[in-house]
Coordinates of C-alpha atoms and ligand atoms in Angstrom, one line a residue:
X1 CA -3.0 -32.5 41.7
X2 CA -4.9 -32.7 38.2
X3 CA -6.6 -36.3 37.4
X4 CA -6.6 -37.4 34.1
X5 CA -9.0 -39.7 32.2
X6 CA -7.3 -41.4 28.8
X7 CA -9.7 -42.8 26.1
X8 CA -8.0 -45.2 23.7
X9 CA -10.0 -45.3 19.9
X10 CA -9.0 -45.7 16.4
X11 CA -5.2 -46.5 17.7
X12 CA -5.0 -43.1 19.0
X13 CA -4.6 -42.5 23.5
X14 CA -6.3 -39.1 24.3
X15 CA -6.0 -37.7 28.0
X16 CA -9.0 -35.8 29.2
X17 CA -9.0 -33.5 32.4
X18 CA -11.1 -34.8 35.1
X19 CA -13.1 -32.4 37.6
X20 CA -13.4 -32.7 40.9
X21 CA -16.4 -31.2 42.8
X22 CA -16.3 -30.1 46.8
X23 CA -18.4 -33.2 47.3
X24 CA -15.8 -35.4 45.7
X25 CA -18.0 -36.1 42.4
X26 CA -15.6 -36.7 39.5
X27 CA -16.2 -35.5 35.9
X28 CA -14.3 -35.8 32.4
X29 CA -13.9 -32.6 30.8
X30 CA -15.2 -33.3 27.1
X31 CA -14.5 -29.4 25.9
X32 CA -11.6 -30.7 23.8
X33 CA -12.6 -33.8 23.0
X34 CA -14.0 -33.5 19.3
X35 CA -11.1 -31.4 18.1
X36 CA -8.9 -34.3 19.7
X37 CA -10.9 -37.3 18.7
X38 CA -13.4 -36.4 16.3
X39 CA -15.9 -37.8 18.6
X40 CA -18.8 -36.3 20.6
X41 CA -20.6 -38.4 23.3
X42 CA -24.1 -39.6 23.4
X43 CA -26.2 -39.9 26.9
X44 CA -30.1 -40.0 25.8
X45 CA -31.3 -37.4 28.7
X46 CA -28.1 -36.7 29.6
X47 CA -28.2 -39.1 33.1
X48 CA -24.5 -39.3 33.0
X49 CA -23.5 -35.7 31.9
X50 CA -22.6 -32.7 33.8
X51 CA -24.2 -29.4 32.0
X52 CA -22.4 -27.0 34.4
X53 CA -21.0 -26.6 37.3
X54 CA -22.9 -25.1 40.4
X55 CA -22.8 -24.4 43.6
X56 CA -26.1 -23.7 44.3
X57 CA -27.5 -27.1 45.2
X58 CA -26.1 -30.7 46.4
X59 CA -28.0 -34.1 45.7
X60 CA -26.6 -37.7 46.6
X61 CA -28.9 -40.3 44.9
X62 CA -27.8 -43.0 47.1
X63 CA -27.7 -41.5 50.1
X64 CA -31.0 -39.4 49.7
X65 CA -29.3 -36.6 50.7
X66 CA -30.4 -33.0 49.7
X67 CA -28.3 -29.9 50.6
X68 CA -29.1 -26.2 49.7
X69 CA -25.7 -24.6 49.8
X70 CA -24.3 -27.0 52.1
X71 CA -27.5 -26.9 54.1
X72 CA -29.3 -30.1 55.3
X73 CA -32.7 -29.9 53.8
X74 CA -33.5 -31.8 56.8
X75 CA -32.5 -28.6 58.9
X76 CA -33.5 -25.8 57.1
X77 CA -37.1 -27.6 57.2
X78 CA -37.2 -27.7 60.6
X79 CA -35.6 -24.3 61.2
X80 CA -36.1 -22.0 58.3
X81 CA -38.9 -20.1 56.4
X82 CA -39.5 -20.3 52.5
X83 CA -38.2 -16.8 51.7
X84 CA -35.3 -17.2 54.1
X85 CA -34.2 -20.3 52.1
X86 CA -34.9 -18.4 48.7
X87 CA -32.7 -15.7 49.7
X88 CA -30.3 -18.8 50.6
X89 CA -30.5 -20.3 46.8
X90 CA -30.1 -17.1 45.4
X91 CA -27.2 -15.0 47.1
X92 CA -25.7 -18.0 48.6
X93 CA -25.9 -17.2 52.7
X94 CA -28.3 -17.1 55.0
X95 CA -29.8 -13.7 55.3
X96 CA -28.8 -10.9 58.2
X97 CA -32.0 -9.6 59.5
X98 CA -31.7 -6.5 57.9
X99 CA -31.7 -8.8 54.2
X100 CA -34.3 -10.6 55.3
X101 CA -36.5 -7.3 55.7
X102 CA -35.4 -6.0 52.7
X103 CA -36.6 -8.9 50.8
X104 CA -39.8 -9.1 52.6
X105 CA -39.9 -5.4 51.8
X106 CA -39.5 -6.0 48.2
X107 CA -42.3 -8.7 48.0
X108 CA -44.7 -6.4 49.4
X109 CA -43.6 -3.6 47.3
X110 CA -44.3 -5.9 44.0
X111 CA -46.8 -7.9 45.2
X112 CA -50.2 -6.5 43.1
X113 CA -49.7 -6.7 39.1
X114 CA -50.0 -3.9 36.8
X115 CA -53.9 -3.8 36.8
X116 CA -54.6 -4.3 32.9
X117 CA -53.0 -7.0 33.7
X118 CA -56.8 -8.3 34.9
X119 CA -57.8 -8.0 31.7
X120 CA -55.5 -11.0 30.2
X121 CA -57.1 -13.4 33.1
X122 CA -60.0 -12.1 31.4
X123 CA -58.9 -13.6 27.6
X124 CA -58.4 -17.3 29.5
X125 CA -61.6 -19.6 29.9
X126 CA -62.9 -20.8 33.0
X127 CA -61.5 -24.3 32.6
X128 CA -57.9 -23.3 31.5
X129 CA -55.1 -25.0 33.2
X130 CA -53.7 -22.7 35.7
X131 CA -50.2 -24.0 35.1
X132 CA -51.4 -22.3 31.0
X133 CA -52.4 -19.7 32.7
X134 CA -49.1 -19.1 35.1
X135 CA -46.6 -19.7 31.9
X136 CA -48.3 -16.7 30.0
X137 CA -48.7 -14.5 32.3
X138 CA -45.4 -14.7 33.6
X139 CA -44.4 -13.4 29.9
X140 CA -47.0 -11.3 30.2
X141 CA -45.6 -9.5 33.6
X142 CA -42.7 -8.5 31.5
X143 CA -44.3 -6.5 29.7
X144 CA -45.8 -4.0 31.9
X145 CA -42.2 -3.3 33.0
X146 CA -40.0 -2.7 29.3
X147 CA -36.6 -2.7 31.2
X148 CA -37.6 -6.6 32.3
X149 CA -37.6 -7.6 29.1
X150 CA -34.2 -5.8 28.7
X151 CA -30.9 -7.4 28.7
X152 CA -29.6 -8.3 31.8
X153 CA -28.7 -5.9 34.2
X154 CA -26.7 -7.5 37.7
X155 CA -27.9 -3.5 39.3
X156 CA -31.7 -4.4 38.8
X157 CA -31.8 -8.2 39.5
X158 CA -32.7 -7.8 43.2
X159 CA -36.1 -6.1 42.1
X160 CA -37.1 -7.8 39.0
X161 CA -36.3 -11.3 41.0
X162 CA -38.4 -9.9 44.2
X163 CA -40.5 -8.9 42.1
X164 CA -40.9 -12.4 40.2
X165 CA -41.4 -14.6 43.6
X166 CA -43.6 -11.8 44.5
X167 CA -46.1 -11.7 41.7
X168 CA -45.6 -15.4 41.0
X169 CA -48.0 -16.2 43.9
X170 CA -50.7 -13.2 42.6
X171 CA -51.1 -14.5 39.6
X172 CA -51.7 -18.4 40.7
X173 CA -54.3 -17.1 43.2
X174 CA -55.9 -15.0 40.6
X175 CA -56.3 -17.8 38.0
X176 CA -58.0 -20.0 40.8
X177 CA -60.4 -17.3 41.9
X178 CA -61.1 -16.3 38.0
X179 CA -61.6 -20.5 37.5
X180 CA -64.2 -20.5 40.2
X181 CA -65.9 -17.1 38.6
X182 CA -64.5 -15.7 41.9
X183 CA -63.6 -11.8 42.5
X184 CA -59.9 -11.6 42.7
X185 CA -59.0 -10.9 46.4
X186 CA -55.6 -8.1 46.5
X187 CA -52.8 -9.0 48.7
X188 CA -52.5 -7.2 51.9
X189 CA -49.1 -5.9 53.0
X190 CA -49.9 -7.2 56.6
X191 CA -49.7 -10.6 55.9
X192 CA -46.3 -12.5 55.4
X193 CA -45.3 -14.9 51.8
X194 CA -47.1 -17.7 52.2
X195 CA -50.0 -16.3 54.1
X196 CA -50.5 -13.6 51.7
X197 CA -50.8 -16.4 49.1
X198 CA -53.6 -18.2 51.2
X199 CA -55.5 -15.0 51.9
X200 CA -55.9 -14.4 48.2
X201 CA -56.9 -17.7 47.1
X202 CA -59.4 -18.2 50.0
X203 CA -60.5 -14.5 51.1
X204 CA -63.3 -12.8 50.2
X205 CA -64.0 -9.0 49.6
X206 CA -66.2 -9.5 53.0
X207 CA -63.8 -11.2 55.0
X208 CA -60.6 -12.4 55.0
X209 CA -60.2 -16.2 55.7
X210 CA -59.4 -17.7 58.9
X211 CA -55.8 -18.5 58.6
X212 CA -54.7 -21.7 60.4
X213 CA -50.7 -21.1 61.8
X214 CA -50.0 -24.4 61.4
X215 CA -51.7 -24.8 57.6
X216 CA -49.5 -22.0 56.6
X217 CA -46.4 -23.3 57.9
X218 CA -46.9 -26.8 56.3
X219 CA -47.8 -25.0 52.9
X220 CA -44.8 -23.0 53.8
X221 CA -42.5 -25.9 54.0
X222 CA -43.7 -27.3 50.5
X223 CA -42.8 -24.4 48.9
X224 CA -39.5 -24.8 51.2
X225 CA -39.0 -28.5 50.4
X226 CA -39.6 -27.7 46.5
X227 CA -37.3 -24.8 46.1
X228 CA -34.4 -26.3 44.8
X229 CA -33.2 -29.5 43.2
X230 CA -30.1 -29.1 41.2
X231 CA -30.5 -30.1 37.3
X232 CA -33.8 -30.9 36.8
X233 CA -35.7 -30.8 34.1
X234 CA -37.2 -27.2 34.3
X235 CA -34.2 -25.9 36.0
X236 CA -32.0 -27.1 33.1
X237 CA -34.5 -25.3 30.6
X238 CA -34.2 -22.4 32.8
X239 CA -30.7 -22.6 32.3
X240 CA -30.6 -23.1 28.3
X241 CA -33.2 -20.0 27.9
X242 CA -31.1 -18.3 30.1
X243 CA -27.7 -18.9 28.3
X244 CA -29.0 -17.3 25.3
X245 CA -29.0 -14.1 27.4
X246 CA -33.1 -14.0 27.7
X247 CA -34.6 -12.4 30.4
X248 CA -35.6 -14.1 33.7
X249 CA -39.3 -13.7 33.3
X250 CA -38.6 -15.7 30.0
X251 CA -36.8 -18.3 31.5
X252 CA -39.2 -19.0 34.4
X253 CA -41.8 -19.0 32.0
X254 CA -40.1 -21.8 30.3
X255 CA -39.5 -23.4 33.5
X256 CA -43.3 -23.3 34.1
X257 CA -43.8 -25.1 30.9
X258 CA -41.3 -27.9 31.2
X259 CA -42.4 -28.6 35.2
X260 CA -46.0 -29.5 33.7
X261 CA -45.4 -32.5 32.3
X262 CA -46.8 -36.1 34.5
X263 CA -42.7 -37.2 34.9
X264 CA -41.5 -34.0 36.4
X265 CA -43.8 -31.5 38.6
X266 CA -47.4 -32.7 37.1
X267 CA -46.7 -36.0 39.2
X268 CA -48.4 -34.4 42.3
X269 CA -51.6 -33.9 39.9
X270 CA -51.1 -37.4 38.8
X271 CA -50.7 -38.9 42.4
X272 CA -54.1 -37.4 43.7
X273 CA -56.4 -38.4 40.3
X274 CA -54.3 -42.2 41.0
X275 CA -55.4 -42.1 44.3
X276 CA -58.7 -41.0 43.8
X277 CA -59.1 -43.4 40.5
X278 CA -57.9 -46.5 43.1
X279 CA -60.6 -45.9 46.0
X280 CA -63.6 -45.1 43.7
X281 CA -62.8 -48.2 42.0
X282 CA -63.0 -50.4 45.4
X283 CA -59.6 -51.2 45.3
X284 CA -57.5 -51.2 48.2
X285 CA -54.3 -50.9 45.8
X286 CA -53.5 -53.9 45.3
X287 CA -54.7 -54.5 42.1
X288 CA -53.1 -51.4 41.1
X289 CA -49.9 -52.6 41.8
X290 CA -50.5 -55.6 39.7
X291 CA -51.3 -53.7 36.7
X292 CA -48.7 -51.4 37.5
X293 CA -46.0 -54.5 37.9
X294 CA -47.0 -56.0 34.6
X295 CA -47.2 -52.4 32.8
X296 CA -50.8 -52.4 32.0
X297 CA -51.4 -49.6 29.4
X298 CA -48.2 -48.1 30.7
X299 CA -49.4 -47.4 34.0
X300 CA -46.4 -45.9 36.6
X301 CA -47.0 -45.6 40.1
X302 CA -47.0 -41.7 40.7
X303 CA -45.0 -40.3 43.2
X304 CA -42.6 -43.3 43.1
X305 CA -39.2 -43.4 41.5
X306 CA -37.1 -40.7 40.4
X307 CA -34.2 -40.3 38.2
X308 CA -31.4 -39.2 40.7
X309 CA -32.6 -40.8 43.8
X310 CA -32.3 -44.3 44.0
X311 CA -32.9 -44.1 47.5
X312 CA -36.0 -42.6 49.8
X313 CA -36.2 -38.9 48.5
X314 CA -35.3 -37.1 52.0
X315 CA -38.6 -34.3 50.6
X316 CA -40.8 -37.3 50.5
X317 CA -39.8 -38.4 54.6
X318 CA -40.3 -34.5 55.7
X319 CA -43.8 -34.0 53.8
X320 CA -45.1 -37.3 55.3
X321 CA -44.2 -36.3 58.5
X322 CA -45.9 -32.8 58.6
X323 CA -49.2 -34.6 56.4
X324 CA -49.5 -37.0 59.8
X325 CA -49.5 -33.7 62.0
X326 CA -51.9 -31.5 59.5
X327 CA -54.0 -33.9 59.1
X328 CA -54.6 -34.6 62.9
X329 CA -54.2 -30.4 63.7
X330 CA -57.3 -30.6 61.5
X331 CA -58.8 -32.7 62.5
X332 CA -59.1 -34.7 59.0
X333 CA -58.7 -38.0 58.1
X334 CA -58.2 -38.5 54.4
X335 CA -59.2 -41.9 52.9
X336 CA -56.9 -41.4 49.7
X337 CA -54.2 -40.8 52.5
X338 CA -54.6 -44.1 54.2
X339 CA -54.7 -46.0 50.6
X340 CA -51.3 -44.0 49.6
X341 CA -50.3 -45.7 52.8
X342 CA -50.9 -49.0 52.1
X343 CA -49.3 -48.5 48.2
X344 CA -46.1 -47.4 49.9
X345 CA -45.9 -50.3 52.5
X346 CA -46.7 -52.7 49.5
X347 CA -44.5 -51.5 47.3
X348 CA -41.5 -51.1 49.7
X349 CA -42.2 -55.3 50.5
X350 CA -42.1 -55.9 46.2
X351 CA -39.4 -56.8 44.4
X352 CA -40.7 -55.2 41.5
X353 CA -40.0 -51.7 43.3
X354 CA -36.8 -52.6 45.2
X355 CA -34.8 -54.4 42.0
X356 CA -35.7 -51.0 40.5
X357 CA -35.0 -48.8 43.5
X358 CA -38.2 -47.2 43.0
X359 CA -38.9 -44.9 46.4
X360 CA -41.7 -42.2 46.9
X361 CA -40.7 -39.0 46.2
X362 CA -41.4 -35.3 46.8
X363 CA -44.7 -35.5 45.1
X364 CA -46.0 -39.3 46.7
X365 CA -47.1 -36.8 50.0
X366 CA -47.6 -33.3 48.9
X367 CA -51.0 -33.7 47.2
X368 CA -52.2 -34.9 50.3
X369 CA -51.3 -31.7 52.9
X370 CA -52.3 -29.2 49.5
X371 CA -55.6 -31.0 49.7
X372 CA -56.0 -31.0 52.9
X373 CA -55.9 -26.9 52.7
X374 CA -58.6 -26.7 50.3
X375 CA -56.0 -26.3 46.6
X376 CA -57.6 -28.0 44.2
X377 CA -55.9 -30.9 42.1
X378 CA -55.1 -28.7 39.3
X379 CA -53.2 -25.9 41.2
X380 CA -50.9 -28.4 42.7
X381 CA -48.2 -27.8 40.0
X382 CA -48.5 -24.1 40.1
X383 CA -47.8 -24.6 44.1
X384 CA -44.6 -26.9 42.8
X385 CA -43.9 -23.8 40.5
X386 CA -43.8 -21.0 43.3
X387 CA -41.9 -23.4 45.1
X388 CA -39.4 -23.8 43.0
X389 CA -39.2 -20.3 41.8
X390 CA -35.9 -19.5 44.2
X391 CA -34.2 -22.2 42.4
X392 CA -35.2 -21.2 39.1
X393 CA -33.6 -17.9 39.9
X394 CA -30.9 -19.0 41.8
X395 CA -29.5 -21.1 38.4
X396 CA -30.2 -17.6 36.2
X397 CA -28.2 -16.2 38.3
X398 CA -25.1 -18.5 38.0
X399 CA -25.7 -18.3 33.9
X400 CA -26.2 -14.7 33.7
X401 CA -22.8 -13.8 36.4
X402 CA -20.4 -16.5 34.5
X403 CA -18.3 -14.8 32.2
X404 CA -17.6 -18.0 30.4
X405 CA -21.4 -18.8 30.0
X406 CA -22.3 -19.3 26.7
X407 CA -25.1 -20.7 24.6
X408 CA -26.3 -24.3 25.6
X409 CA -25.7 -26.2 21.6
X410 CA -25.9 -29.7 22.6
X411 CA -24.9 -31.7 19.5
X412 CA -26.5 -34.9 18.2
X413 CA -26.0 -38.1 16.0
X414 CA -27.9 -38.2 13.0
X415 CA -29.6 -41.0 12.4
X416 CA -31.9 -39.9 9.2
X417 CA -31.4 -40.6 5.2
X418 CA -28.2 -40.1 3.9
X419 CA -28.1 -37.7 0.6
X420 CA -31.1 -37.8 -1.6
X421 CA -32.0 -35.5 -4.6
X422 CA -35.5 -33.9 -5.1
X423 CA -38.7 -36.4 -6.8
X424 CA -40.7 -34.0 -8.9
X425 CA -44.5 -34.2 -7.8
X426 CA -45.8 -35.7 -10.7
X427 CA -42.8 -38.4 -10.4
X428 CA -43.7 -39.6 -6.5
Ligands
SDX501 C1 -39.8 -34.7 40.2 O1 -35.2 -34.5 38.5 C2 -35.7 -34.0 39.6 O2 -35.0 -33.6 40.5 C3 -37.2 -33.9 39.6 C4 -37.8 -33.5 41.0 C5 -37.5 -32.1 41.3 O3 -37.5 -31.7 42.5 O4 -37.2 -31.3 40.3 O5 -37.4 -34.3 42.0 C6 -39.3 -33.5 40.9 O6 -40.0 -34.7 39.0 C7 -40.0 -36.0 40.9 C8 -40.5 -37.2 40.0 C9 -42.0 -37.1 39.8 N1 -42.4 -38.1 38.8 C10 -43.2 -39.1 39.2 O7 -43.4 -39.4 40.3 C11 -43.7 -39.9 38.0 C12 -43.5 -41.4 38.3 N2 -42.1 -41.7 38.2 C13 -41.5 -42.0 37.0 O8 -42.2 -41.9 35.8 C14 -40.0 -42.2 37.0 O9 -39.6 -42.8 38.1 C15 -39.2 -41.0 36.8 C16 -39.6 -40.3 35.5 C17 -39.3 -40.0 37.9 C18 -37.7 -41.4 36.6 O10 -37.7 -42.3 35.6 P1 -36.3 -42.9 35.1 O11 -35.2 -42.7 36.0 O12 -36.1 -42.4 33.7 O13 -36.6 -44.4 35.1 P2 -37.0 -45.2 33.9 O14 -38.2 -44.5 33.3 O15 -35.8 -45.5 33.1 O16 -37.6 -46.6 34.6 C19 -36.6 -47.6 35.0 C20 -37.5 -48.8 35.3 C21 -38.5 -49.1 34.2 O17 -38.9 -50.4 34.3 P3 -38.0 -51.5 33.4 O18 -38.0 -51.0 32.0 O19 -36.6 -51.6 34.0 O20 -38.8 -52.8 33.6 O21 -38.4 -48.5 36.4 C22 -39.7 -48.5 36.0 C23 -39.7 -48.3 34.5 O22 -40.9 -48.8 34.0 N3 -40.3 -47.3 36.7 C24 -41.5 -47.4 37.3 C25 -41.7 -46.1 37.9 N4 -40.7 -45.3 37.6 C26 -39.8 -46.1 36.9 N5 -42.4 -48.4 37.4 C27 -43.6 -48.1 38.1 N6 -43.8 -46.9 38.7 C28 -42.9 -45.9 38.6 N7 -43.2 -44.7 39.1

């Protein structure tokens, strides 16, 4: 049985279809509603519009539940691997064994760039921002490869994605090395995704770093925990590049560029210079708060809030979990830990924060485990970015495969002068 949803204006009742999702959410279908009505609707960053329909990812808000095609993220946390779950996103099961080999295969296959490839790193200087750095030389990948940056072919997107995920991870290691003046370290087919990752940032031609089991599953689960999250901001720009039929190294690219910003994937960046800017100031966060609550220069508290979420961000309970047992595996104790402690437990007692249903999110904890293996600050969006490459890819995917896709064209309401005819120079 169809719903309908009727919209009374200008004297004249219009029924619109309404859309059902498996998990019950209801949307009016708007597709007909300008040639019906003559009207268009307006939702400044679209927090009450659907874009698509997808069945890659589930979020409820309220309940601060996460699903990855109908998997807990709760579960697949506790039971699953990053490239596992990014075979998840992408193809929509669980792999067999034998997919999951193939895959692996795959990533080792692609994992070293096209060496001229070096001499781009080369053109960037030492201080550049590696999340600069990634969005180029994503672009850049594509080149080295011309049928990449060909239109899309469904018989090749198993290796160009593979390959993607694969060299996404090479080319953040080599832009930390090159920041450090550091010899790029090549990855080594023995070692598995995320280890692979760690041996090239940390290695050296002399010796390969000692690789912890248990840092490499907790860096592991944050790429896990970051690898999906329906319509995002960058996954929604992944999707409008996409729909104009560009290629996925393109729209990851863009992705990358639109994840940088403080209010999406930058927050775990901004979380750790908070933190730090708190305890070298001798606060103990409470006059933070303060200026936070009366908007002091603007001031948010990173890590807190989010725009679907209006409840604890289930990626924020599973990352402080595995910081506690990091932290004490290594036998670290991180000041800026204990003070984001303290700013939760305050801020979970405020009004300010609960009118507002303002909860930590994914980023409040993640700093806090990258930093305790030895990232730096400024790589802890690219980590956000490999993380949420699966996702990225997944959404390409359901653009490129849906014969009804076509170019995303929201509309607007103008708001500027009306008609006006040209002033001469000499006349102005
Ligand atoms: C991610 O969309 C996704 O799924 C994103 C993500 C993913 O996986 O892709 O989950 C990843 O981006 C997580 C969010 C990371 N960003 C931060 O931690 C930055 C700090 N948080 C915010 O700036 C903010 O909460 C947003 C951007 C996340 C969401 O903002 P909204 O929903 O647009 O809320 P708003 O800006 O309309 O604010 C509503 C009120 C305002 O106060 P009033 O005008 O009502 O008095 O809440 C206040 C805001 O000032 N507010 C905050 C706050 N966030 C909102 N006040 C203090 N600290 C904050 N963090």
């Amino acid at each position: 049985m169809s719903e309908k949803a009727t919209l009374t204006y200008d004297g004249k009742t219009t029924e619109l279809p309404v859309i059902i999702g498996s998990e019950k959410e209801h949307a009016v279908d708007i597709a007909k509603l300008r040639d019906q009505t003559g009207l268009i609707t307006y939702d400044d960053g679209f927090r009450n519009t659907g874009s698509c329909t997808s069945d890659i990812t589930f979020i409820d808000g309220e309940e601060g539940i996460l699903r990855y095609r109908g998997y807990p993220i709760e579960e697949l946390a506790e039971k699953s691997t990053f490239v596992e779950v990014a075979w998840l996103l992408i193809y929509g099961n669980l792999p067999t064994r034998t997919e999951l080999r193939s895959f692996s295969d795959m990533f080792t296959e692609y994992q070293v760039l096209h060496e001229d490839m070096k001499y781009h790193f080369e053109g960037f200087p030492p201080n550049a921002h590696p999340m600069a750095i990634l969005s180029s030389m994503i672009n850049a990948c594509g080149c080295f490869t011309r049928e990449l940056t060909g239109p899309y072919d469904p018989s090749k997107f198993k290796r160009h994605t593979a390959r993607l995920i694969s060299q996404v991870r090479t080319i953040a290691a080599f832009a930390y090395r090159k920041s450090l003046g550091l010899p790029i370290v090549y990855p080594k087919p023995e070692y598995k995704y995320t280890a692979n990752f760690l041996h090239m940032m940390f290695s050296m031609p002399y010796g390969d770093v000692d690789l912890e089991p248990e840092a490499v599953a907790a860096l592991d689960q944050i790429f896990l925990l970051h690898a999906d999250h329906e319509q995002n901001c960058s996954t929604s720009t992944v999707r409008m590049v996409a729909s104009s039929r560009a290629n996925i190294f393109a729209s990851a690219a863009a992705g990358v560029c639109a994840l940088w910003g403080p209010l999406h994937g930058g927050a775990n960046q901004a979380v750790l210079d908070m933190l730090g800017q708190i305890r070298n100031s001798g606060d103990d966060g409470s006059k933070f708060l303060e200026s936070v609550k009366s908007k002091e220069g603007g001031k948010r508290l990173m890590g807190f809030g989010h725009a679907v979420y209006k409840n604890y961000d289930p990626r924020a309970k599973i990352i402080k979990a595995s910081c506690d047992k990091l932290l004490a595996r290594l036998k670290q104790n991180d000041p800026l830990l204990d003070i984001a402690l303290k700013l939760e437990e305050t801020a979970l007692k405020d009004p300010y924060f609960l009118e507002r249903k303002l909860y930590p999110n994914v980023d409040f904890y993640s700093g806090i485990i990258m930093r305790a293996l030895g990232i730096p600050t400024e790589m802890f969006t690219v980590m956000f970015a490999i993380g949420r490459m699966p996702g990225w890819i997944a959404n390409f995917k359901e653009v490129m495969d849906d014969p009804k896709s076509r170019i995303y064209r929201p509309r607007q309401i103008y708001t500027g002068p009306t008609m006006r005819t040209y002033v001469p120079l000499d006349q102005r």
